[in-house]
Coordinates of C-alpha atoms in Angstrom, one line a residue:
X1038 CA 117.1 133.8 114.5
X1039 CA 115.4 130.5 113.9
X1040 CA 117.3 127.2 113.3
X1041 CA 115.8 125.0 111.2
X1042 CA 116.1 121.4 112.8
X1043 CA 116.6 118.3 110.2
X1044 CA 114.9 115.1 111.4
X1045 CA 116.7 112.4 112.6
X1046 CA 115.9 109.3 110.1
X1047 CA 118.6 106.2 109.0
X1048 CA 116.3 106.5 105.9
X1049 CA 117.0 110.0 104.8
X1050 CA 120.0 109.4 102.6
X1051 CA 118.5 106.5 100.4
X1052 CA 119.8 106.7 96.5
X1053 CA 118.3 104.3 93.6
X1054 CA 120.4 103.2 90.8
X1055 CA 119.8 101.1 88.2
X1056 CA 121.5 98.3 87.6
X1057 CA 124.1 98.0 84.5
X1058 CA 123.5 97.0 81.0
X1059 CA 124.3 93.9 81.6
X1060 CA 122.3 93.2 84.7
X1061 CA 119.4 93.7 82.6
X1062 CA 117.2 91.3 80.7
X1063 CA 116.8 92.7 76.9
X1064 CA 114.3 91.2 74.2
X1065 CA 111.2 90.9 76.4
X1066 CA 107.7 91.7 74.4
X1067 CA 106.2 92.7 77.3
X1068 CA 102.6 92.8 76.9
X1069 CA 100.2 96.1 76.0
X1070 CA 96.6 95.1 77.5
X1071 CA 95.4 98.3 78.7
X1072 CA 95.1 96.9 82.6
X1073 CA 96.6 98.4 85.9
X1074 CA 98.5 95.6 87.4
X1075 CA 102.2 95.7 87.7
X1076 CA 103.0 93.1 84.7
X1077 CA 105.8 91.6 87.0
X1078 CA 106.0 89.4 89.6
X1079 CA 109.7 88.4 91.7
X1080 CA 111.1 86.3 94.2
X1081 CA 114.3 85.0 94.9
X1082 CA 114.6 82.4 92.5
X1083 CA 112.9 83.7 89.1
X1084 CA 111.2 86.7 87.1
X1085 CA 107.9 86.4 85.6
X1086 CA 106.9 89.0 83.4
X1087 CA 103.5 88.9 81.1
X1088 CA 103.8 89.1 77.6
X1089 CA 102.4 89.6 74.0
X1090 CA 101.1 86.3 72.9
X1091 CA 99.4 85.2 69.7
X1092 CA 96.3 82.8 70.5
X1093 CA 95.9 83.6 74.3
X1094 CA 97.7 84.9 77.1
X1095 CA 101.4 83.9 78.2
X1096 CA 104.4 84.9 80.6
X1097 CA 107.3 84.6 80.9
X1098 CA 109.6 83.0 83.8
X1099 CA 113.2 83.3 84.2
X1100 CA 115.7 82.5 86.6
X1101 CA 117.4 86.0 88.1
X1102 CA 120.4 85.3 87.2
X1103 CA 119.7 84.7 83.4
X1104 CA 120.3 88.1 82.4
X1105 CA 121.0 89.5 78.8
X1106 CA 119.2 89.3 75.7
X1107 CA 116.5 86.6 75.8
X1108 CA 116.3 83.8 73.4
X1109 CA 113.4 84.8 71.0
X1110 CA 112.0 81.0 71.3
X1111 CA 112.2 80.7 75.4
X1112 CA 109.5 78.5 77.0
X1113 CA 106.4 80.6 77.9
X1114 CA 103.7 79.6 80.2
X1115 CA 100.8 79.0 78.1
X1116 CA 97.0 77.7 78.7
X1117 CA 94.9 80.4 79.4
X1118 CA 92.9 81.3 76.1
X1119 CA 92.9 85.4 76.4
X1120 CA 95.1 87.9 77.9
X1121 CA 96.8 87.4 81.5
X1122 CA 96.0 90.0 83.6
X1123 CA 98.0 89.3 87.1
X1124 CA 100.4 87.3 88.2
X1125 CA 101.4 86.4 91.8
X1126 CA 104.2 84.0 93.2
X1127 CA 103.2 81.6 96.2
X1128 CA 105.5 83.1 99.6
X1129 CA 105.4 79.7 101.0
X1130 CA 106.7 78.4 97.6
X1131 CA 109.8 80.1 95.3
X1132 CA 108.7 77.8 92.3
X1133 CA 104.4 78.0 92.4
X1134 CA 102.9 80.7 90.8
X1135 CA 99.4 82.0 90.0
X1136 CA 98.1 83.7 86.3
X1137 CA 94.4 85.3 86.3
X1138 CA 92.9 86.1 82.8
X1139 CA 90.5 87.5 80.5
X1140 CA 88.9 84.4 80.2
X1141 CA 87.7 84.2 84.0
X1142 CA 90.2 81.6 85.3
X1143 CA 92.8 81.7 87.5
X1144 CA 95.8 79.0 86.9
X1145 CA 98.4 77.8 89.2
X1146 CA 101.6 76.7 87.8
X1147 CA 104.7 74.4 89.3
X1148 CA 108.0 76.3 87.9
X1149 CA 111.2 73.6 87.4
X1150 CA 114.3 74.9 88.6
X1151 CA 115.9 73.9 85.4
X1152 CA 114.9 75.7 82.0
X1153 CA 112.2 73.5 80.2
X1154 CA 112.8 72.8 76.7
X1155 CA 108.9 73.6 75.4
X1156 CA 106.3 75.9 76.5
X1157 CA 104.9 74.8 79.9
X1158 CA 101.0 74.2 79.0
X1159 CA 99.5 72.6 82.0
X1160 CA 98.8 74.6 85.3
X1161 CA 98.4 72.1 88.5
X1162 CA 95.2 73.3 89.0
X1163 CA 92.5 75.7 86.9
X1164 CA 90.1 77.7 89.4
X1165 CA 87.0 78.4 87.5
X1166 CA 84.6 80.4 89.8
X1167 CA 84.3 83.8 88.8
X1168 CA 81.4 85.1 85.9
X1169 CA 83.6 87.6 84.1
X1170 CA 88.0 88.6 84.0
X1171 CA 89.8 88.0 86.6
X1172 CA 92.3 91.1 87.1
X1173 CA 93.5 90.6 91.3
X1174 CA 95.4 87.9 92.5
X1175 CA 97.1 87.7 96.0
X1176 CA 98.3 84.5 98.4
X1177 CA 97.8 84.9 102.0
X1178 CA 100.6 86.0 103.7
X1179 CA 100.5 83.4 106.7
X1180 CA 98.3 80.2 105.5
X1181 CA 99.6 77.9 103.3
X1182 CA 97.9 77.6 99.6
X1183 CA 94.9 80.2 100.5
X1184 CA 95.0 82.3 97.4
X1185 CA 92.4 85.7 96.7
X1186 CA 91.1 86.6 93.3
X1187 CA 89.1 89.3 92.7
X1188 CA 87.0 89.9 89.2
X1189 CA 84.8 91.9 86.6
X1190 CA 81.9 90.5 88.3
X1191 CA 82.8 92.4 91.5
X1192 CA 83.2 89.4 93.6
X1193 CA 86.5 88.4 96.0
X1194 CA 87.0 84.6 96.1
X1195 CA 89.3 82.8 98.8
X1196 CA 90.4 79.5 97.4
X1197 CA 92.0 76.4 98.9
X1198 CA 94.9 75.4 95.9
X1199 CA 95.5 72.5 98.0
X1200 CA 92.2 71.1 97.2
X1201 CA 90.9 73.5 94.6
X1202 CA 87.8 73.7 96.9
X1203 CA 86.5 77.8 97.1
X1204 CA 86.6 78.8 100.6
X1205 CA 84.8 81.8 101.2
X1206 CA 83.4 83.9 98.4
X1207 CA 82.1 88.0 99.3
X1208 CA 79.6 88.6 96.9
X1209 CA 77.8 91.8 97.8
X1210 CA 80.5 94.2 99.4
X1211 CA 81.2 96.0 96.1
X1212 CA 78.7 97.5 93.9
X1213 CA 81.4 98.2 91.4
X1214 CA 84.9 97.5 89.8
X1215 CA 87.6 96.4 92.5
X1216 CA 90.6 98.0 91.9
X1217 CA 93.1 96.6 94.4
X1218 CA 93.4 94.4 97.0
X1219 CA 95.5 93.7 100.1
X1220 CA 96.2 91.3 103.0
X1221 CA 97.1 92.8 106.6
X1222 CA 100.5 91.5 107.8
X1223 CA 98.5 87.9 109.8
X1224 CA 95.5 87.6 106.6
X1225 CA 92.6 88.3 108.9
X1226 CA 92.1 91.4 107.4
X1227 CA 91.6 92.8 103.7
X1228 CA 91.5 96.0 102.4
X1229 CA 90.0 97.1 99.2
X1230 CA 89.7 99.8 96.9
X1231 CA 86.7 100.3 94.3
X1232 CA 85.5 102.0 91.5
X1233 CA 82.9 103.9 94.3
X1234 CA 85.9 105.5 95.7
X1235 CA 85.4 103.8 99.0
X1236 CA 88.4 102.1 101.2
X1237 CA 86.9 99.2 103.0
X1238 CA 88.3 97.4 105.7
X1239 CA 86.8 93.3 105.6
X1240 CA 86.7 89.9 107.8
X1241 CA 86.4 87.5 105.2
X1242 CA 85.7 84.9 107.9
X1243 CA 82.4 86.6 109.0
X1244 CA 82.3 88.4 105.3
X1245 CA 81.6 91.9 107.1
X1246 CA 82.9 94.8 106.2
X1247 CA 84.7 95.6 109.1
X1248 CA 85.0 99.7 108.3
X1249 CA 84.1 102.2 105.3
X1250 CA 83.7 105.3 106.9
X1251 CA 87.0 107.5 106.6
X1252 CA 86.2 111.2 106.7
X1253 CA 89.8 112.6 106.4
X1254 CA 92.7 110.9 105.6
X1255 CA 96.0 111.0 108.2
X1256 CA 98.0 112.9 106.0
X1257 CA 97.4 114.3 102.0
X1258 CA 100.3 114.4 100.0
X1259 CA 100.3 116.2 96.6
X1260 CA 101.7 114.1 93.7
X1261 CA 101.3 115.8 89.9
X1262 CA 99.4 116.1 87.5
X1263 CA 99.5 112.9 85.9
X1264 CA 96.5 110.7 85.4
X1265 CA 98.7 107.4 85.1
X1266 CA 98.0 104.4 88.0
X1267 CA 100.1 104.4 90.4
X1268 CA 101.5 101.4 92.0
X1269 CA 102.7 101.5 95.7
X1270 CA 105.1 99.0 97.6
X1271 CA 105.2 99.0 101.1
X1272 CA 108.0 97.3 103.0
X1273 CA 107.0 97.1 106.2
X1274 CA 110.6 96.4 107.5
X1275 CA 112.0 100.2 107.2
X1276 CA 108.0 101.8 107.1
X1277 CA 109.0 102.8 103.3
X1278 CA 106.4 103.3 100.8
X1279 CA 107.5 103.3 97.3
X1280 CA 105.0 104.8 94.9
X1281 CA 106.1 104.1 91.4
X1282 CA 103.3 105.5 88.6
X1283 CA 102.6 103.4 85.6
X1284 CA 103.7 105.7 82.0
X1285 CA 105.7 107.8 84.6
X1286 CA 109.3 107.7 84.8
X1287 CA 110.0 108.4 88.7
X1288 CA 109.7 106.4 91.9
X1289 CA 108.4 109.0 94.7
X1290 CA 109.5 107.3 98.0
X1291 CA 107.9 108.5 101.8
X1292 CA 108.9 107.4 105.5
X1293 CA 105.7 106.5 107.4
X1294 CA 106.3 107.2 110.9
X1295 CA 103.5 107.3 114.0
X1296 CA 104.3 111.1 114.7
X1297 CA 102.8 114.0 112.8
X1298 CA 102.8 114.5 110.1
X1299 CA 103.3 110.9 109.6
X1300 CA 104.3 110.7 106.0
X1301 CA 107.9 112.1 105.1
X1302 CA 109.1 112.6 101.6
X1303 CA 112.5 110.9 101.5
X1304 CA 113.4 111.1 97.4
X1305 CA 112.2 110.7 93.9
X1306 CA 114.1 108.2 91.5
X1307 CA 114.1 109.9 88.1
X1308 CA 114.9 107.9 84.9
X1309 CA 114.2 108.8 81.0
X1310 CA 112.3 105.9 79.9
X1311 CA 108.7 105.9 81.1
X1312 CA 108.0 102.1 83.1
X1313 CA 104.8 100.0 81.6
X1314 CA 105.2 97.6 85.1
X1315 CA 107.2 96.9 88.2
X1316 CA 108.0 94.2 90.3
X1317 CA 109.1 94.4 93.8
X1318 CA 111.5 91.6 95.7
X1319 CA 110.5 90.6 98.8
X1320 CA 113.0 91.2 101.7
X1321 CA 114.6 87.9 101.7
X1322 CA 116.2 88.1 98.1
X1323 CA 118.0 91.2 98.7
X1324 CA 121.8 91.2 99.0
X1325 CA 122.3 92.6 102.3
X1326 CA 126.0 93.1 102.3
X1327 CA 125.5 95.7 100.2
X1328 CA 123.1 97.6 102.0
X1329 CA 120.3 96.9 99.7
X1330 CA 116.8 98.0 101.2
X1331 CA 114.5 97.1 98.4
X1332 CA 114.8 95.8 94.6
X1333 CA 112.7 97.0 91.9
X1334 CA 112.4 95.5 88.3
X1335 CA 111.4 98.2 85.8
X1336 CA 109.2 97.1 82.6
X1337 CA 110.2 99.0 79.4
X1338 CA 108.6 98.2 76.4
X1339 CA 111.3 95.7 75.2
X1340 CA 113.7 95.3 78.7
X1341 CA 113.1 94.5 82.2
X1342 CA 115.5 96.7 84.4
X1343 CA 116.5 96.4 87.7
X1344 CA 116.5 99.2 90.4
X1345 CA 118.4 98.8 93.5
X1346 CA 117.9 101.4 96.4
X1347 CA 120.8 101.3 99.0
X1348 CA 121.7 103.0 102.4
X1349 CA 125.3 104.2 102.4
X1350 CA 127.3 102.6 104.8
X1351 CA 130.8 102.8 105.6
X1352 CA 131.2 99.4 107.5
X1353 CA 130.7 96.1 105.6
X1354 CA 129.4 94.4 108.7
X1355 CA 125.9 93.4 108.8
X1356 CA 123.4 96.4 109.6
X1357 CA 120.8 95.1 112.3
X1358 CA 119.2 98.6 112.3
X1359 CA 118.0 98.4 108.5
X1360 CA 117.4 94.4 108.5
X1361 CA 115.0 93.3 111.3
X1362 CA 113.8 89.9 111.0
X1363 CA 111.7 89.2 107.8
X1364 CA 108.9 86.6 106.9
X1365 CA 110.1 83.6 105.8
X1366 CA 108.7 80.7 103.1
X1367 CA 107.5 78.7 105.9
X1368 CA 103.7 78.8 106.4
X1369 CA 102.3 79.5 110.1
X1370 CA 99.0 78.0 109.6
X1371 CA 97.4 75.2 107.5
X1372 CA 94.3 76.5 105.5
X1373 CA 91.5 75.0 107.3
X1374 CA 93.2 76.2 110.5
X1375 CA 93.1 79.8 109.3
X1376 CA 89.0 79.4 108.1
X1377 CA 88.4 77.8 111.4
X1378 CA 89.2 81.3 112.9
X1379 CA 92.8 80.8 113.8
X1380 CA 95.4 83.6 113.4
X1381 CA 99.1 83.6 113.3
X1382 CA 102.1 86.2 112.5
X1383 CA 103.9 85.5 110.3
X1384 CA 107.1 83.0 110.8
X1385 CA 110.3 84.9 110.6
X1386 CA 113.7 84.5 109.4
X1387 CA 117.1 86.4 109.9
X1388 CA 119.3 87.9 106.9
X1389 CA 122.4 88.4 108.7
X1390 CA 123.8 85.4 106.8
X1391 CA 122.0 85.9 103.8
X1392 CA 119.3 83.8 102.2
X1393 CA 119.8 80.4 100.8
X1394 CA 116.2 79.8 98.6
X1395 CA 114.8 76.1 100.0
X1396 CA 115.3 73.4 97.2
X1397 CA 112.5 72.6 94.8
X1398 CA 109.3 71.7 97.0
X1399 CA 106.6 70.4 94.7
X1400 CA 103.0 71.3 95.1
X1401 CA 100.4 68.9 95.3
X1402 CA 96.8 68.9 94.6
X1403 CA 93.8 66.9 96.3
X1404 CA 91.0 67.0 95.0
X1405 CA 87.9 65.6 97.1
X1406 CA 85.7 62.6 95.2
X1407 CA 82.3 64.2 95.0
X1408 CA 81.4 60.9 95.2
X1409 CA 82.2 60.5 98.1
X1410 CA 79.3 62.7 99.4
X1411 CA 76.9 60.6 101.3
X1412 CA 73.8 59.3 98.8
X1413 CA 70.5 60.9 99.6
X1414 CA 68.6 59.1 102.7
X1415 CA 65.4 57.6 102.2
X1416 CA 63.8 55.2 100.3
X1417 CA 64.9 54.0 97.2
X1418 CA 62.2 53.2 94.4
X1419 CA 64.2 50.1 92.6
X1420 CA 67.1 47.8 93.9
X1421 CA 69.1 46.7 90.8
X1422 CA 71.6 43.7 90.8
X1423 CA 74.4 45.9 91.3
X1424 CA 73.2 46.9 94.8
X1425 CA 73.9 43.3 96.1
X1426 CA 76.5 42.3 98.4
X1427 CA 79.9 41.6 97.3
X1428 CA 80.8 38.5 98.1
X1429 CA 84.2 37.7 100.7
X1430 CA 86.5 36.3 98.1
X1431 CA 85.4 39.6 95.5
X1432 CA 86.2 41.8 97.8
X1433 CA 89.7 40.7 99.2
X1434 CA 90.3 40.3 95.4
X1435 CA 89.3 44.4 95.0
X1436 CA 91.0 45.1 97.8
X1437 CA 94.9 43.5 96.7
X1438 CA 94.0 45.1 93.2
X1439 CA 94.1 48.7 95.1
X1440 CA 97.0 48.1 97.3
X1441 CA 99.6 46.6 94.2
X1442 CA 98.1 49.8 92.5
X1443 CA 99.0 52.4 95.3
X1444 CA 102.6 50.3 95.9
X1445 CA 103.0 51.0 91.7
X1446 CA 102.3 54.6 92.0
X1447 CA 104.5 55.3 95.1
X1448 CA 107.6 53.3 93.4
X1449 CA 106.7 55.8 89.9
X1450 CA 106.8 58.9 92.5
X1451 CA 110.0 57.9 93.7
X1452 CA 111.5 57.4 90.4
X1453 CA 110.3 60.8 89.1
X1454 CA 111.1 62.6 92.0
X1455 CA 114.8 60.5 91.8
X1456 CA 114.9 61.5 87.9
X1457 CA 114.2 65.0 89.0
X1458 CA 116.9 65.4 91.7
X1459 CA 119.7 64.3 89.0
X1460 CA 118.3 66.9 86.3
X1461 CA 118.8 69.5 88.7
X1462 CA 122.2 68.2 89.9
X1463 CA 123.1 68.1 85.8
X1464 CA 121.7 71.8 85.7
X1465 CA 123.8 72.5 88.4
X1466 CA 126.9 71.2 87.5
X1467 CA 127.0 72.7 84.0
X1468 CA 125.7 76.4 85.1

C-alpha cells in the first residue's frame, strides 16, 4: 500500500484575507488606460495609485494610514500632459517617487510627509530622452538615484536623477515592444521580456545581451484560460511568487525551491471583484508581529483594498525562520561607482524590532553647467573687447558678490528646512 508523503514546507499553510471595510481606502477614480502595469505603487510611508484625470495624467499619494473615503478634492500629482502609465517609489527614499507617461517623459517627484493643501505640479526633475511613451519604470535596487525606463520606441534608458545626466542608453537589443523589466537582486543584471517572445538576460555596463537562448523552461505550470496580464511578485525572502492576473479575481501563489520540480503550488486567493492593479509592500513595511509575509493592495474600480497573507503561528515572539534579514533604504553604492563597474548586495536591515521609516530626506538635483565644457581649441577668428583681462580690483569685486550670494542661499536653506521641521512637528502633534 503506498503512502503518500506531504512535503515538508513553513509555507504550506499560508491564508490571505482582506483587510476590513474600514482598512480600505474608498472613492478612488482609478484610472482606465488600457496599459499592463500594476496602477499602484507602496512603501511604508504612502500609496500612490494613478488616476482618471481631465487635461493630462495624475496620481494620487496618500499616507497608509489615511484610510476611508477619500476627499473628492485631495491634492493629485499633476504635470505630465497625457496619461501616466507607471509609477515607481525610490527604495533609497520613502518620499521620491517616479511617473512615466504618454507624453514620453518621465518625472520625479519629492512627496511632503504632511498633506499639501493644492495639487503638487512640479516634479524635481523632468527626463526627456525617449522618442515615443514611456510605459516601464524601475530604480536600481543597490545604487543610489539610478533609475531604468523603458519605452514605445523600444529603447531602455539608465538615468542618473542626481544629475539628470542619461547613463547608458541600449538601443538595439529589442526589435519590438518591451513588456517588462527587472533588476537582479545587486543591479548588474536585467532581464527583459518582449513583444518577440524572447527572455533576455543583459549587462547594461557592456550593453550585451548576456543570454537569449532558453530552449525549455525549468518547470511549466498550467494557469487558465484567461487572456488577462498577469502580474508576478517575487519576495525573495520566503522564495514566494505571487502571480496576481489583471481583470481576474484570484492571486495564484508557488514555492520556488532548488529541488525538482522546483515550483510548488501553495494556494489561490479568491475574491468576487475582479482587480484593475496591485501594489505590493516591500518587506520592511510589514507588521511582523503578526506574522505577515507579504501585503497586497487590490485596485477595484472605485477602492483600493488591502490583502494581507499570514503564517499561522501560535507564539507571539518574533519568527526568525519567516523574517531573514531584508534590504534596507540605505544605498550600497553611489551611481558613478556602480557605472564604473562596481557591484554591491544590497545593505540589510533586521525586522525583529520592527521598522521605524527614516524621517523626511530631501532629494537634490545637480545639474552640470554645459558651459562649463571646455571651448573648442584652436584659433579664434576675432578677439572682441569682452575677451580682455579682468582687471584685480573687478575680480575681487565678482568674487565677494558670489560668496554674500552662496552665504544668502545657505541661511534661506536653513530657514526652509527649519520651517519644514516645525510643519511636520504641527502635523504630528495634531494627527
Amino acid at each position: 500500500m503506498s503512502r503518500r508523503v506531504v512535503r515538508q514546507s513553513k509555507f504550506r499553510h499560508v491564508f490571505g484575507q482582506a483587510a476590513k471595510a474600514d482598512q480600505a481606502y474608498e472613492d478612488i477614480r482609478v484610472s482606465k488606460v488600457t496599459w499592463d502595469s500594476s496602477f499602484c505603487a507602496v512603501n511604508p510611508k504612502f500609496l500612490a495609485i494613478i488616476v482618471e484625470a481631465g487635461g493630462g495624467g495624475a496620481f494620487i499619494v496618500l499616507p497608509l494610514a489615511k484610510t476611508g473615503r477619500v476627499d473628492k478634492n485631495h491634492p493629485l500629482v499633476t504635470g505630465h500632459t497625457a496619461p501616466v502609465l507607471d509609477i515607481d517609489w525610490c527604495p533609497h527614499n520613502d518620499n521620491v517617487i517616479a511617473s512615466a507617461s504618454d507624453d514620453t517623459t518621465i518625472m520625479v517627484w519629492q512627496i511632503p510627509d504632511y498633506t499639501p493643501m493644492r495639487n503638487i505640479t512640479e516634479p524635481i526633475i523632468t527626463l526627456e530622452g525617449h522618442s515615443k511613451r514611456v510605459g516601464i519604470l524601475s530604480w536600481h535596487p543597490t545604487a543610489r538615484n539610478v533609475l531604468l525606463s523603458a519605452g514605445g520606441d523600444n529603447v531602455i534608458i539608465i538615468w542618473n536623477v542626481g544629475t539628470g545626466e542619461v547613463l547608458l542608453s541600449l538601443d538595439d537589443m529589442h526589435p519590438d515592444i518591451i513588456h517588462s523589466v527587472c533588476w537582479n537582486s545587486n543591479g548588474s543584471l536585467l532581464a527583459t521580456t518582449c513583444k518577440d517572445k524572447t527572455l533576455r538576460i543583459i549587462d547594461p555596463r557592456k550593453g550585451q545581451v548576456v543570454a537569449n537562448n532558453f530552449e525549455e523552461p525549468v518547470a511549466l505550470q498550467e494557469m487558465d484560460t484567461s487572456n488577462g496580464v498577469l502580474l508576478p511578485f517575487y519576495d525573495p525572502d520566503s522564495s514566494i511568487v505571487y502571480l496576481c492576473g489583471k481583470g481576474d479575481s484570484s492571486i495564484r501563489y508557488f514555492e520556488i525551491t532548488d529541488e525538482p520540480p522546483f515550483v510548488h503550488y501553495l494556494n489561490t486567493f479568491s475574491s468576487k471583484e475582479p482587480q484593475r492593479g496591485m501594489g505590493f509592500m516591500p518587506k520592511r513595511g510589514l507588521d511582523v508581529s503578526k506574522c505577515e509575509i507579504a501585503r497586497f493592495f487590490k485596485l477595484h474600480e472605485r477602492k483600493c483594498e488591502p490583502i494581507i497573507m499570514t503564517v499561522p503561528r501560535k507564539s507571539d515572539l518574533f519568527q526568525d525562520d519567516l523574517y531573514p534579514d531584508t534590504p534596507g533604504p540605505e544605498p550600497a553604492l553611489e551611481a558613478d561607482e556602480w557605472l564604473s563597474g562596481q557591484d554591491a548586495e544590497p545593505v540589510l536591515i533586521s525586522l525583529r524590532d520592527g521598522y521605524v521609516p527614516p524621517k523626511h530626506r530631501e532629494l537634490r538635483v545637480t545639474k552640470r553647467n554645459i558651459l562649463d565644457a571646455r571651448p573648442p581649441s584652436g584659433p579664434r577668428r576675432s578677439q572682441s573687447a569682452s575677451d580682455a583681462p579682468l582687471s584685480q580690483h573687478t575680480l575681487e569685486t565678482l568674487l565677494a558678490e558670489i560668496k554674500g550670494l552662496r552665504e544668502q542661499v545657505q541661511a534661506q536653506e536653513q530657514r526652509i528646512t527649519a520651517l519644514e521641521n516645525m510643519l511636520c512637528e504641527l502635523v504630528d502633534g495634531t494627527d
